[in-house]
XYZ file of C-alpha atoms in Angstrom:
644
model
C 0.000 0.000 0.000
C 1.001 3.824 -0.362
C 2.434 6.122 1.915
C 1.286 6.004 5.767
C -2.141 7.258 6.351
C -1.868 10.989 7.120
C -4.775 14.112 7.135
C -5.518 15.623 4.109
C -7.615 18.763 4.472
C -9.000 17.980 0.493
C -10.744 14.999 2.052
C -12.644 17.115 4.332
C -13.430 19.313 1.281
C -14.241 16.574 -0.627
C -17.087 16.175 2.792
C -17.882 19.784 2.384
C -18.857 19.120 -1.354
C -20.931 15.806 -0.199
C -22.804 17.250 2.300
C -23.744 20.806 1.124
C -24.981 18.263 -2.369
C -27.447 16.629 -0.037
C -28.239 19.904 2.215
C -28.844 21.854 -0.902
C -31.468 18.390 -2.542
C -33.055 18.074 1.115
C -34.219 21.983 1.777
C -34.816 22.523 -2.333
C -33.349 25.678 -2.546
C -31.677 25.499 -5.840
C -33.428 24.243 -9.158
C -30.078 22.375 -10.284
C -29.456 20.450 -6.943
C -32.422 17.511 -7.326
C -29.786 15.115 -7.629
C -28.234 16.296 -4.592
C -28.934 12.574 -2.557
C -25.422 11.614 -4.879
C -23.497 13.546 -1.880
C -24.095 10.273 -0.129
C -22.333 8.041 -2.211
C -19.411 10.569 -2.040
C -19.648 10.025 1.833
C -19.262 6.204 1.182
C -16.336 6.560 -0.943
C -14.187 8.334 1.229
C -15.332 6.339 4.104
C -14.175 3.246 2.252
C -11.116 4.842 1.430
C -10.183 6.080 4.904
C -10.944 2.787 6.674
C -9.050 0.850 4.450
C -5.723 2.393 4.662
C -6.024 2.715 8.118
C -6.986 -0.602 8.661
C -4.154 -2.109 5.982
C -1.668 0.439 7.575
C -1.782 -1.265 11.127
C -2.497 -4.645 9.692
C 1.222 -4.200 7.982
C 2.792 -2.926 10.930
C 1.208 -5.781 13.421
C -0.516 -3.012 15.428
C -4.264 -3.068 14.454
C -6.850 -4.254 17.474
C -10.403 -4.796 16.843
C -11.175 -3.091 19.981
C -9.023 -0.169 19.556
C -10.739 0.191 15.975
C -14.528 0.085 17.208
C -13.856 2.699 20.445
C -12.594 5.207 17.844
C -15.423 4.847 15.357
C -17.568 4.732 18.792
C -15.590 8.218 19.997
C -16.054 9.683 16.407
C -19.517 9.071 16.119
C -21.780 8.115 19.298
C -21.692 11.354 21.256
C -23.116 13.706 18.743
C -25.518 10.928 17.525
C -26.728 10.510 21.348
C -26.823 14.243 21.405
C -29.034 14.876 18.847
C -31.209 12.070 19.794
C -32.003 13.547 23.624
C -32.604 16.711 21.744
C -34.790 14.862 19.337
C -36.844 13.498 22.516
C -37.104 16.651 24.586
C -38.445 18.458 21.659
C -41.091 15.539 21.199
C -42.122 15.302 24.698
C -43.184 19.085 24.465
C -44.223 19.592 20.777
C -45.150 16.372 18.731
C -48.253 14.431 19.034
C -48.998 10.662 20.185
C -48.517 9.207 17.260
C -45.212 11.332 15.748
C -43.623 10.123 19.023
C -44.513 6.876 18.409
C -43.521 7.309 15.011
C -39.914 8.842 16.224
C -39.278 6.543 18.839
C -39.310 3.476 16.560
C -37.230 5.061 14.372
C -34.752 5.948 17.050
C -34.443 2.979 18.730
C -33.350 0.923 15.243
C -31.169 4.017 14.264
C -29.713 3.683 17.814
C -28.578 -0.380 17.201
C -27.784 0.921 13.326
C -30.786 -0.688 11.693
C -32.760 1.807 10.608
C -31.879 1.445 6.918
C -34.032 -1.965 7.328
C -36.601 -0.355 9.059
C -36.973 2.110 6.516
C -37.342 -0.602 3.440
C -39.778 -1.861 5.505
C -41.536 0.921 6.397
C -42.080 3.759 4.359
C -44.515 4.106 1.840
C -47.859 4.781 1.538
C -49.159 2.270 4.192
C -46.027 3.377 6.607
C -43.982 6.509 6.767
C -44.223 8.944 4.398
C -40.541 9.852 3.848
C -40.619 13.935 3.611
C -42.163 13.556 7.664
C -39.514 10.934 9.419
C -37.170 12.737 11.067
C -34.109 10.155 10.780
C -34.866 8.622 7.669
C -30.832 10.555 6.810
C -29.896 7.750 9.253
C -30.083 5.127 6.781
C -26.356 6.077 4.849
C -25.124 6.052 8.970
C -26.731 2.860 9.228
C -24.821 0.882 6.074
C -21.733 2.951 7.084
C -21.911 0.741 10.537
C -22.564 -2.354 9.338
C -19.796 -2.037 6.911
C -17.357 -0.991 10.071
C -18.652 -4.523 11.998
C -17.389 -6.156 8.772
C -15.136 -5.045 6.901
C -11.950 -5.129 9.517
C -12.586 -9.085 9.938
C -12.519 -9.420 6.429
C -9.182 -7.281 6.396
C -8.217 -9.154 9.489
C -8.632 -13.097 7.635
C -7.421 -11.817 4.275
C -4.189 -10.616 5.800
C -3.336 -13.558 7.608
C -4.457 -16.358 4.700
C -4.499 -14.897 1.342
C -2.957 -11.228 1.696
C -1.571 -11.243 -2.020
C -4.738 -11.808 -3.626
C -5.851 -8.295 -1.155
C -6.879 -6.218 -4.268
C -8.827 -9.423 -6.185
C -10.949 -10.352 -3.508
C -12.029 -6.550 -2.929
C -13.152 -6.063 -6.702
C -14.575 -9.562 -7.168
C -16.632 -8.257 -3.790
C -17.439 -5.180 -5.307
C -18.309 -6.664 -8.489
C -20.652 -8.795 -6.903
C -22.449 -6.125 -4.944
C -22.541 -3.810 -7.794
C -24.112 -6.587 -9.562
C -26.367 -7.363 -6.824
C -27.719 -3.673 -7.854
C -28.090 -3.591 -11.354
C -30.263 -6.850 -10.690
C -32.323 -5.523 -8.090
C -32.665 -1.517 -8.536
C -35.764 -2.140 -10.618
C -37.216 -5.087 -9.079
C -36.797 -4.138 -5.485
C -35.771 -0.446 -5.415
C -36.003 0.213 -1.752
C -34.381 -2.797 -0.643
C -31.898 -1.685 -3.320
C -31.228 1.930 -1.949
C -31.335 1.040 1.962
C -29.499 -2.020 2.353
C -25.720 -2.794 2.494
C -25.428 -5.759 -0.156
C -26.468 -3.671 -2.643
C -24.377 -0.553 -1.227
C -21.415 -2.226 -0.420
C -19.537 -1.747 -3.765
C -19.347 2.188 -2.962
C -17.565 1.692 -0.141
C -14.963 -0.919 -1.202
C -14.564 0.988 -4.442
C -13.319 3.651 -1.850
C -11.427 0.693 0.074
C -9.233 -0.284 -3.204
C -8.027 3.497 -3.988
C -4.757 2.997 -1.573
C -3.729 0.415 -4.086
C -3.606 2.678 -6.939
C -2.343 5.995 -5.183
C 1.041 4.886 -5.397
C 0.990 5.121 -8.627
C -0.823 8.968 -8.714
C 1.984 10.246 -6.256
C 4.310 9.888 -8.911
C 2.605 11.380 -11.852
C 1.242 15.251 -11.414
C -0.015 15.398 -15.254
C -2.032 12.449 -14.120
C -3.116 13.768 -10.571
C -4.023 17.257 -13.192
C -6.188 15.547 -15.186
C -7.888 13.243 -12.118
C -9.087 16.401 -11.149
C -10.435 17.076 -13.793
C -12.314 14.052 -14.010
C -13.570 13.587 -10.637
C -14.717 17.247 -10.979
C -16.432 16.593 -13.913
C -18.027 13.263 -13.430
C -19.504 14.456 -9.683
C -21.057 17.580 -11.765
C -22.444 15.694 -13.965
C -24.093 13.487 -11.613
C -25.771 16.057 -10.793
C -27.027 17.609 -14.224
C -27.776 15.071 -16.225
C -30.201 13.283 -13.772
C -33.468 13.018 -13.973
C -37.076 11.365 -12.733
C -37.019 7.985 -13.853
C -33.332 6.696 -13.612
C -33.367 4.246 -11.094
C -30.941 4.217 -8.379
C -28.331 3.570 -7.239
C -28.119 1.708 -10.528
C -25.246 2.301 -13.192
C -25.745 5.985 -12.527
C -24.330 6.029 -9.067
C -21.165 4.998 -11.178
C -20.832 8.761 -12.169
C -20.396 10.402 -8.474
C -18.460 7.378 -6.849
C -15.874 7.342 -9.693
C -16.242 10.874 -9.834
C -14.939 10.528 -5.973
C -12.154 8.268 -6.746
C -11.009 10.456 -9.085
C -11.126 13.752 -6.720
C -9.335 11.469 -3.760
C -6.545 10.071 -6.149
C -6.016 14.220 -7.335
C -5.251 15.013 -4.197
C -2.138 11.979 -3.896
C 1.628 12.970 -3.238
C 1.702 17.229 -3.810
C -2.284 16.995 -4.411
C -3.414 18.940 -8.004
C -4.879 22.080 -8.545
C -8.640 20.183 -7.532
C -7.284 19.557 -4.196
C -5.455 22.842 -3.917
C -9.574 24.225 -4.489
C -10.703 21.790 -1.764
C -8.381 22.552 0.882
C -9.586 26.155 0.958
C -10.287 26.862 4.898
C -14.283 27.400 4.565
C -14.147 24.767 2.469
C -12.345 22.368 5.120
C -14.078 24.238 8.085
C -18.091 22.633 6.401
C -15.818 19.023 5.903
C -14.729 19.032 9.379
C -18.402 19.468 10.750
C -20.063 17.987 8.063
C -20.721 14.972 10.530
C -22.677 17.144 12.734
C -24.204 19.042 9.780
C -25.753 16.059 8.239
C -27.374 14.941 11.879
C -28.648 18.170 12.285
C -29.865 19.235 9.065
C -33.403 16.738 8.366
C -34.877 16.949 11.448
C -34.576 20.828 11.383
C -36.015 20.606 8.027
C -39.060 18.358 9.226
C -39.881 19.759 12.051
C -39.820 23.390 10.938
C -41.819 22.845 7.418
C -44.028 20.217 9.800
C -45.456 23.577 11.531
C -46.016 25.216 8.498
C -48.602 25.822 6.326
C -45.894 27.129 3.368
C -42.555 26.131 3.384
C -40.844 28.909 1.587
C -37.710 29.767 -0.033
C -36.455 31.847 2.563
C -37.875 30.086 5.212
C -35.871 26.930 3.619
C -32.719 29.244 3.100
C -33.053 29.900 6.831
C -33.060 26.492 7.888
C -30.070 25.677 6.367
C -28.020 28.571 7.860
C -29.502 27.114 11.168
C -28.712 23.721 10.690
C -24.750 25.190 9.776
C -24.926 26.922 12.875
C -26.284 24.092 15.060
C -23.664 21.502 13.503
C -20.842 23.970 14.641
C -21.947 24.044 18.218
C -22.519 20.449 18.104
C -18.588 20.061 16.512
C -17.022 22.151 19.057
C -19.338 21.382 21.854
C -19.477 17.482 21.552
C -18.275 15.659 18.691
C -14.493 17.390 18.455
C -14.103 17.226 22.401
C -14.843 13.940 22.268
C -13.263 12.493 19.886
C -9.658 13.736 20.567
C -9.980 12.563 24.058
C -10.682 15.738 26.091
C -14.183 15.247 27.491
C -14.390 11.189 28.494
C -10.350 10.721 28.518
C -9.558 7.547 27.805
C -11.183 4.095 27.028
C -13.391 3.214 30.322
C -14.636 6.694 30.904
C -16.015 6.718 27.248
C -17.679 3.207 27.628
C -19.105 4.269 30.538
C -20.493 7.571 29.600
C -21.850 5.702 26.247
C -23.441 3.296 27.708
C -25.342 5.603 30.231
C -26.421 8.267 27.610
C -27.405 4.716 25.406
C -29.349 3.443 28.321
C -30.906 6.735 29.074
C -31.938 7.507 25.580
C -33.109 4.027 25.118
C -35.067 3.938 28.083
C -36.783 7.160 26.992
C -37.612 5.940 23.557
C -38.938 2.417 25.886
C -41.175 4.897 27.683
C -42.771 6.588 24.492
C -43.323 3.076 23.100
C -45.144 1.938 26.312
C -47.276 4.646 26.893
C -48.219 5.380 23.112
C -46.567 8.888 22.724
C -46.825 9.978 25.765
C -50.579 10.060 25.800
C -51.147 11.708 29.387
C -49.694 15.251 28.373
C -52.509 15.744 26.340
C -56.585 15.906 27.061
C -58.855 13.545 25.769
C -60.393 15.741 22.869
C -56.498 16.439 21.672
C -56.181 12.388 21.506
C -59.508 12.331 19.772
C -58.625 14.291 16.666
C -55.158 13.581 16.794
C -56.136 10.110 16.928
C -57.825 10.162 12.744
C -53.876 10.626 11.781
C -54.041 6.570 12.083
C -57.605 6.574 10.714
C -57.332 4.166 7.786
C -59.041 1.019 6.711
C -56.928 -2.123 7.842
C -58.963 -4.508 6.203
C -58.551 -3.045 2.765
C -54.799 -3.182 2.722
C -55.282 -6.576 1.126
C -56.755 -5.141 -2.030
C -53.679 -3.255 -3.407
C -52.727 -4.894 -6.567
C -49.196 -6.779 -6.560
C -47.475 -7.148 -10.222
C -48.252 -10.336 -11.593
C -51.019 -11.554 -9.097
C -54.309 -10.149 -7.759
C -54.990 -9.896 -4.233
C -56.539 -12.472 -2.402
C -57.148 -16.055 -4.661
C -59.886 -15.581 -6.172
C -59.593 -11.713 -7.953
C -60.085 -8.053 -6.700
C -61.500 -7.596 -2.706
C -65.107 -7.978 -2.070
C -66.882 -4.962 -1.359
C -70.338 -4.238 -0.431
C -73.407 -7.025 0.381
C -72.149 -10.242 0.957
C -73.656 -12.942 -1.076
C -75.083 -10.175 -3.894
C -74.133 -10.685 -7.470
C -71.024 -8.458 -7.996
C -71.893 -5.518 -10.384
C -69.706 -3.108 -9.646
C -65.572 -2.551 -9.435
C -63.689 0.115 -8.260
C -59.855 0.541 -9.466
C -58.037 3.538 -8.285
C -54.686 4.749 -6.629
C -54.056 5.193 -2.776
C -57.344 6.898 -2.619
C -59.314 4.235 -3.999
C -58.046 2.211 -0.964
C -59.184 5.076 1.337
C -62.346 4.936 0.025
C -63.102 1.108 -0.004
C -65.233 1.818 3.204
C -67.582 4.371 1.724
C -68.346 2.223 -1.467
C -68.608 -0.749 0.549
C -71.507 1.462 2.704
C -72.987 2.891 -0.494
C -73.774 -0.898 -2.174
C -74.611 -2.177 1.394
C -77.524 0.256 1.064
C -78.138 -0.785 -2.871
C -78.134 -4.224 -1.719
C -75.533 -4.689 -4.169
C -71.676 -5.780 -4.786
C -68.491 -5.463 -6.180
C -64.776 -5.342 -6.257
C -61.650 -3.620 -5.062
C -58.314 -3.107 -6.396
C -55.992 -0.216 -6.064
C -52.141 0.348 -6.155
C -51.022 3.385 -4.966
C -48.993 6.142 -6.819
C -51.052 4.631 -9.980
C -53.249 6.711 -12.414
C -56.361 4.086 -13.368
C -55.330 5.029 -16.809
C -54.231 2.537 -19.481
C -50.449 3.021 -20.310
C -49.642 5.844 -17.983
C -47.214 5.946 -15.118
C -44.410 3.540 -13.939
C -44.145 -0.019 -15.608
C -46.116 -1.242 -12.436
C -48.494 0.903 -12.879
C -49.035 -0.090 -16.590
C -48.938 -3.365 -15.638
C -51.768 -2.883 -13.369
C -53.874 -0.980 -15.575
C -53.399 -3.611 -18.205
C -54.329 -6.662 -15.902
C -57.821 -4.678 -14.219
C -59.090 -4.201 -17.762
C -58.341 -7.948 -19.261
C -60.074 -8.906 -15.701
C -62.941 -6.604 -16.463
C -63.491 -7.832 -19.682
C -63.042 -11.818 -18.772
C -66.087 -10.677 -16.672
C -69.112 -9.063 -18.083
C -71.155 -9.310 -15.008
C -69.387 -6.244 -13.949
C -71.363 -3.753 -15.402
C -70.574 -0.432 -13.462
C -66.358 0.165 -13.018
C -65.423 3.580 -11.087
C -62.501 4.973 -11.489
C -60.970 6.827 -8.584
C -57.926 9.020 -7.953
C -56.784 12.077 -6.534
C -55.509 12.944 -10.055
C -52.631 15.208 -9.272
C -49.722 12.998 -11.033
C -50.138 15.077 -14.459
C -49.805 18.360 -12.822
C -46.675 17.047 -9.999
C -43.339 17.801 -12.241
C -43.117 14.355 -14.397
C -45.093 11.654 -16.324
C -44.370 8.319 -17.447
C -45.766 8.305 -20.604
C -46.891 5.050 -23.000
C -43.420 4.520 -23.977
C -41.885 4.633 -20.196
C -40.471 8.095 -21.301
C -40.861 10.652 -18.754
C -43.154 13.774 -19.761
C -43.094 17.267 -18.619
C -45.124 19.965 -18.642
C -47.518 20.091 -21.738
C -46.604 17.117 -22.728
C -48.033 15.384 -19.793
C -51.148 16.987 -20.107
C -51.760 15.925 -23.645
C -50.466 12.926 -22.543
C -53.088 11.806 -20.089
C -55.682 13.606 -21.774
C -55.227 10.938 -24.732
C -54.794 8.487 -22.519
C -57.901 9.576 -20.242
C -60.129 9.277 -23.283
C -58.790 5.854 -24.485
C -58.828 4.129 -21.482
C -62.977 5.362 -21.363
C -63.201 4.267 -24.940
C -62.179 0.638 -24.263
C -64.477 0.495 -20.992
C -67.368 1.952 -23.422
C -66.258 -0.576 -26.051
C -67.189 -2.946 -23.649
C -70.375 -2.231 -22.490
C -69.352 -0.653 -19.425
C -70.824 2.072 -17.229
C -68.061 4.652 -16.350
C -68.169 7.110 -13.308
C -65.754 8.685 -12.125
C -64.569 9.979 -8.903
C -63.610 13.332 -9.285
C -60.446 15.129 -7.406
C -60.710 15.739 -3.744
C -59.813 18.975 -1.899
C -56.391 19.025 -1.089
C -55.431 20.379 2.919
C -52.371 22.292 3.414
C -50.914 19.728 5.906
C -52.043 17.018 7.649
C -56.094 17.878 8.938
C -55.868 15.795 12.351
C -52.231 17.033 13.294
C -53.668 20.876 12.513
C -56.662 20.611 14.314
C -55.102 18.957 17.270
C -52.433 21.168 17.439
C -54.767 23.707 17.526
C -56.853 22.423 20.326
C -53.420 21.540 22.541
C -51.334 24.390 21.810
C -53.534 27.200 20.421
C -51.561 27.422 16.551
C -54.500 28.252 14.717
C -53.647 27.828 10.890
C -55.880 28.020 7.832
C -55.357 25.006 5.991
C -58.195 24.387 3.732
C -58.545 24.085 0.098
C -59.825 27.175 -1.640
C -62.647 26.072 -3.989
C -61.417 28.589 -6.307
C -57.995 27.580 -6.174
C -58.776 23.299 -6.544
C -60.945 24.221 -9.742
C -57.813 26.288 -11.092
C -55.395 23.772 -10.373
C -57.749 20.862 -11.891
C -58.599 22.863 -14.790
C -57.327 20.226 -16.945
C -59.464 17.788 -15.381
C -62.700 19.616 -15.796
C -61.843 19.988 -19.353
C -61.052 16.322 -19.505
C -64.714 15.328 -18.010
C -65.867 17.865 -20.618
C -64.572 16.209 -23.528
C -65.231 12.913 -22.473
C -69.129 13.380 -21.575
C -70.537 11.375 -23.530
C -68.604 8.270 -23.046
C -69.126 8.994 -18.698
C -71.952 7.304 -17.062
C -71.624 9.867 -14.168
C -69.090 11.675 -12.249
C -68.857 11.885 -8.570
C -67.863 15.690 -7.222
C -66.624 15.992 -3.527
C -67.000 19.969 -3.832
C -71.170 20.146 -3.419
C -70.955 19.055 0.102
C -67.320 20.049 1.356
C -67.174 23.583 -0.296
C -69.982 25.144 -0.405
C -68.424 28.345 0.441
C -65.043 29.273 -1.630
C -63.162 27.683 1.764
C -63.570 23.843 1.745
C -64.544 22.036 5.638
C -62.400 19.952 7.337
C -64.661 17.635 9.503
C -67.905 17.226 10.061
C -69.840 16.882 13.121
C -66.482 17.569 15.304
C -64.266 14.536 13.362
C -61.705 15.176 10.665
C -62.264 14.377 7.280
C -59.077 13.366 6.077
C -56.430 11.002 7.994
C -53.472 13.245 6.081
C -54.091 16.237 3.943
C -55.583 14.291 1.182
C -56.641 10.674 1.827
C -60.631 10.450 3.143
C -60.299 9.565 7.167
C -61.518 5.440 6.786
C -63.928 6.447 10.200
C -65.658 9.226 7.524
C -66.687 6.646 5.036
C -70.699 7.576 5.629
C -70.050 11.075 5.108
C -68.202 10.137 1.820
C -70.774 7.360 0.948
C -73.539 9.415 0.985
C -71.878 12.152 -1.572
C -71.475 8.982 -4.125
C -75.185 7.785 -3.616
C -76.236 11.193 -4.491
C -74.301 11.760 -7.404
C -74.774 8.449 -8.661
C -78.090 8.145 -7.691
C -78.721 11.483 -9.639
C -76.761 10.442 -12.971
C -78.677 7.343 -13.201
């Protein structure tokens, strides 16, 4: 291996460059830095790297101890993690609701043990977290980076001692393999894909094999130049060229991890004029807390756009200049002390402090857990509303459509009167699921019945959206037509995706702008064509009223705290922003059995309501509460009652 491991203030500019990419992605405050998630797999590389030659280093000289290895990655990164998590709790205990506790203190007992990158595969989505509201969901890159620590010195260790010339084989056959692993997967399973190590692991041992080629860099400056160049380059264009649709990590992520090899083997021997830029003071001053920064920096964001109704530029400006300021306290205060030995001086003092600040911090999170969020802080009205936030139907869960099978054995979920002949079916998105309830109630009262099926993020439009969502599409109408019995289909949506930035279109290209419109508007009318082509009655359900944050946290927070804020929908301002939709019924009239309009009995004033008869109407902003189903049942007997 190269020269002895020594610091190199470029690698904590290279940091400064990772972390300010994902700062500048997670608060949105530049139109070029959507890509910014990329800083991540920068992080990896130089971890990789670092570790490595360390590890190799001591391994060489007969000095390296397991135990001397874990207490410094312990001292380097437990004390501003515990930190932040008291912080995280005390601000819970006075400010968050039952059910965000709950929701934080699961996540911050797996981030605690380093598993809450398989918690998160698990759990978010539309029937778990939604990811712009979990507080440590940054935790996940933390998370791989640990499991890769547990590892990868015992591998160093047994490849030292049995097979130590074949070092540099057995690292890129292993990163082969895991880079492999993700090219196979990223499309198939993308979460499990993104949050787990298999699939990650080739970052960081891409970072682990530099050592082996800097010797080589030290001794060439027109090459170190032109590395620079490179690196510079690639890591740019990672962040350019991406867009909606590429999956990842993928072959992409090949562009900022090679981009960071490149940067890392600039800066070899007397460095390049790259790592001359990166060794700038400010520069090195944002590497050297970046730690810090990136604890810091999402749960600021959530909780301060959490207790807002708009989440502005400048308000999102401002939170990062806090979250700069916060990390440097948290350096100087915590992590830097710490780590160089002068608060907790040596070994047994650390392990001790740890492990009480662990237990304390664990036992906290225990007590949240136990007494569901802390329930007694609150009175029993707050509960009540705040309650609807978990408001959804269970039972229906089983009806979301999984690619190449229906739910259940025997087709879409029953709804409605047992034991009637099934006329109806109902195929939506994530609101079709929330609605299952209040069809159910409507045929109950018809004395009639039908189906369910729904998958969520999906358009019930033929040959629009992801390839899942095509595939769904394409398997409700061939099940529609292998059964004419089913006379009446509704479609149901909230119908936002052509109007939220991108479009899968019939080819899987994505579609902007106009070109989504015209997009869905010819697919809109096809999809009713074939359903008319086969004798089928069409209604659809038309777009709901969309809340400016969550209804049940709002009004609870307003009945706990006093923070009164208008969050309803505008009538004015839905019909504006579903313009296209209108004009979409419109042209499509006469192939529409009936539509069914939420806006008669929720805005009848320009302001839209929010509950009726003292409970919430939505369990989110959007989705219909599953505990307001006859509210919503009623509106479609009307309207279909009065198109028939």
């Amino acid at each position: 291996m190269g020269t002895p491991v020594k610091y190199r203030p470029d690698i904590d500019g290279l940091r400064c460059i990772a972390v300010l990419l994902v700062l500048v992605f997670h608060f949105d405050v530049l139109a070029a830095g959507k890509a910014g998630f990329i800083g991540v797999d920068v992080f990896f590389v130089i971890s990789g790297f670092l570790i490595s030659s360390l590890i190799w280093e001591q391994l060489e000289k007969g000095r390296f101890s397991l135990r001397t290895f874990y207490l410094r990655r312990f001292r380097r990164l437990a004390p501003a993690f515990v930190t932040v998590q008291l912080l995280l709790i005390g601000f819970s205990y006075v400010l968050l609701l039952p059910h965000e506790v709950t929701d934080l203190a699961k996540q911050s007992l797996t981030a605690q043990v380093y598993l809450i990158n398989v918690y998160l595969w698990r759990s978010v989505g539309y029937f778990g977290l939604r990811a712009d509201g979990v507080a440590l969901l940054h935790c996940w890159s933390l998370a791989i980076e640990e499991q890769f620590y547990l590892l990868y010195p015992l591998l160093l260790i047994g490849i030292h001692r049995y097979a130590r010339r074949f070092f540099v084989p057995i690292l890129a056959v292993g990163a082969l393999g895991s880079f492999l692993l993700n090219l196979g997967f990223v499309n198939i399973k993308p979460e499990a894909t993104f949050y787990l190590l298999p699939t990650r692991a080739w970052e960081l041992v891409l970072g682990a094999l530099i050592p082996f080629v800097q010797p080589w860099f030290e001794k060439r400056g027109a090459w170190r130049q032109f590395s620079a160049i490179l690196g510079a380059g690639l890591v740019a264009a990672s962040v350019l060229a991406f867009r909606p649709g590429i999956s990842f990590p993928g072959s992409f992520a090949l562009l900022p991890t090679l981009g960071s090899v490149a940067l890392i083997l600039a800066g070899s021997g007397k460095g390049s004029w790259g790592s001359r830029v990166l060794s700038v003071k400010p520069v090195v001053y944002i590497g050297k807390i970046s730690y810090s920064l990136y604890l810091v920096h999402w749960p600021l964001k959530v909780f301060i756009a959490g207790y807002m109704v708009e989440y502005t530029l400048g308000w999102r400006w401002l939170s990062l200049a806090l979250s700069i300021a916060l990390a440097s306290a948290l350096y100087r205060l915590v992590e830097d002390p710490v780590r160089r030995g002068v608060v907790f001086e040596g070994g047994r003092r650390f392990v001790i402090a740890y492990a009480i600040g662990f237990t304390v911090v664990m036992g906290l999170l225990a007590s949240g857990l136990a007494t569901k969020g802390w329930r007694h802080r609150f009175s029993a009205e707050v509960l009540r509303i705040s309650d609807y936030a978990t408001d959804q139907d269970e039972a229906a869960r089983r009806c979301e459509y999984v690619v190449g099978k229906w739910p259940g054995s025997a087709g879409p979920c029953p709804i409605g009167q047992a034991n009637a002949p099934a006329k109806w079916m109902v195929v939506g998105d994530s609101h079709g699921w929330a609605l299952a309830e209040a069809f159910s109630l409507f045929l109950k009262r018809r004395g009639e019945s039908g189906h369910l099926v729904f998958s969520h993020d999906c358009l019930p439009i033929l040959e629009l959206g992801s390839k899942t969502c095509r595939e769904f599409n394409s398997s409700a109408h061939a099940w529609i037509e292998a059964h004419p019995e089913i006379r009446n289909i509704v479609l149901v949506s909230i119908w936002r995706e052509p109007i939220e930035g991108s479009l899968q279109g019939p080819d899987g290209t994505y579609l902007e702008g106009r070109a989504a419109m015209d997009a869905f508007q010819d697919q809109f009318a096809r999809t009713l064509k074939r359903l008319a082509a086969a004798g089928r009655n069409v209604y659809i359900w038309e777009p709901i009223p969309t809340a400016k944050m969550s209804v049940p946290i709002a009004l609870a927070r307003a009945r706990a705290f006093g923070i009164h804020t208008h969050i309803e929908a505008s009538r004015k301002e839905h019909e504006r922003v579903f313009a296209f939709m209108a004009v979409a019924l419109q042209t499509n009239r006469s192939l529409i059995k009936g539509s069914i309009s939420p806006l008669p009995a929720m805005c009848a004033n320009d302001a839209c309501i929010l509950e009726y008869n003292g409970a919430p109407l939505y369990s989110d902003n959007n989705h219909p509460s599953w505990s307001s189903a006859p509210f919503y049942s009623r509106i479609i007997e009307d309207q279909i009652s009065a198109a028939n």
